[in-house]
Amino acid sequence: MTEEIKYTDHLKLRISLRRFSKNLPLRVYKEAERRFYDERSGHFVALKKMFYAGRERFIIVVYDVRNGVVELITVHPISEEQIEHGVKSGRWKLVE
């Protein structure tokens, strides 16, 4: 069964502003190395290390799942320190 995946207008804007390829958020979501639930925002976070802006870095995609539809909300690079802080502070809970 294939799940329906939608890009929000905000995500489309972020793709343009950050000069990501249009399929990058989908790849991060589908190929995530780790997934978290963000206790503060109530959204899920998919994390994958990818080549971006001349080097390898972590990229996250923030998303929701409602009624069988995955809605990709935003995408951005993130540092290892930011990831560690999210986990250590208890804000990000590992899922799967």
Coordinates of C-alpha atoms in Angstrom, one line a residue:
M1 CA 0.0 0.0 0.0
T2 CA 1.4 3.4 -1.0
E3 CA 0.9 6.2 1.3
E4 CA -0.2 9.6 0.1
I5 CA 2.4 12.3 0.6
K6 CA 1.7 16.0 0.3
Y7 CA 4.1 19.0 0.3
T8 CA 2.8 22.1 2.2
D9 CA 3.2 25.5 0.7
H10 CA 5.7 26.3 3.5
L11 CA 7.8 23.3 2.4
K12 CA 7.7 24.4 -1.2
L13 CA 8.9 27.8 -0.2
R14 CA 11.8 26.4 1.9
I15 CA 12.8 24.1 -1.0
S16 CA 13.1 27.2 -3.2
L17 CA 14.8 29.5 -0.6
R18 CA 17.4 26.8 0.4
R19 CA 17.9 25.6 -3.1
F20 CA 17.1 22.0 -2.3
S21 CA 16.1 19.6 -5.1
K22 CA 12.4 19.0 -5.2
N23 CA 12.7 15.4 -4.3
L24 CA 15.1 15.9 -1.3
P25 CA 12.4 16.2 1.4
L26 CA 10.7 13.0 0.1
R27 CA 14.1 11.2 0.1
V28 CA 14.7 12.3 3.7
Y29 CA 11.3 11.2 4.8
K30 CA 11.5 7.7 3.0
E31 CA 15.2 7.0 3.8
A32 CA 15.4 8.5 7.3
E33 CA 18.2 7.1 9.4
R34 CA 16.3 8.2 12.6
R35 CA 12.9 9.5 13.4
F36 CA 11.7 11.5 16.4
Y37 CA 8.6 12.8 17.9
D38 CA 9.0 16.5 18.9
E39 CA 7.2 16.9 22.2
R40 CA 7.0 20.7 21.9
S41 CA 5.7 21.1 18.4
G42 CA 3.7 17.8 18.2
H43 CA 5.3 17.0 14.8
F44 CA 7.4 14.1 13.7
V45 CA 11.0 14.6 12.5
A46 CA 12.8 12.5 9.9
L47 CA 16.7 12.8 9.9
K48 CA 19.1 11.8 7.2
K49 CA 22.7 12.7 6.4
M50 CA 23.0 14.0 2.8
F51 CA 25.3 16.0 0.6
Y52 CA 24.1 19.7 0.6
A53 CA 25.9 23.0 0.0
G54 CA 29.2 21.4 -0.7
R55 CA 29.4 19.0 2.1
E56 CA 27.7 16.2 4.0
R57 CA 25.3 17.4 6.7
F58 CA 22.2 16.3 8.5
I59 CA 18.9 17.3 7.0
I60 CA 15.6 17.1 8.8
V61 CA 12.0 17.0 7.4
V62 CA 9.3 17.9 9.8
Y63 CA 6.0 16.1 9.1
D64 CA 2.6 15.0 10.3
V65 CA 0.5 11.9 9.6
R66 CA -3.3 12.3 9.6
N67 CA -5.9 9.9 8.2
G68 CA -3.2 8.0 6.2
V69 CA -1.8 11.2 4.6
V70 CA 1.8 12.3 5.3
E71 CA 2.1 16.0 5.2
L72 CA 5.7 17.2 4.8
I73 CA 5.9 20.6 6.6
T74 CA 9.4 22.0 6.3
V75 CA 13.0 21.0 5.6
H76 CA 16.3 22.3 6.8
P77 CA 19.9 21.4 7.6
I78 CA 20.7 20.8 11.3
S79 CA 23.9 20.4 13.3
E80 CA 24.9 17.4 15.4
E81 CA 24.8 19.6 18.4
Q82 CA 21.2 20.7 17.7
I83 CA 20.2 17.0 17.3
E84 CA 21.9 16.1 20.6
H85 CA 20.3 19.0 22.4
G86 CA 16.8 17.9 21.2
V87 CA 17.4 14.4 22.4
K88 CA 19.1 15.2 25.7
S89 CA 16.6 17.9 26.7
G90 CA 13.8 15.3 26.2
R91 CA 12.1 17.4 23.5
W92 CA 12.8 14.8 20.8
K93 CA 11.7 11.2 21.5
L94 CA 13.1 8.5 19.3
V95 CA 10.4 6.5 17.4
E96 CA 10.6 3.2 15.5

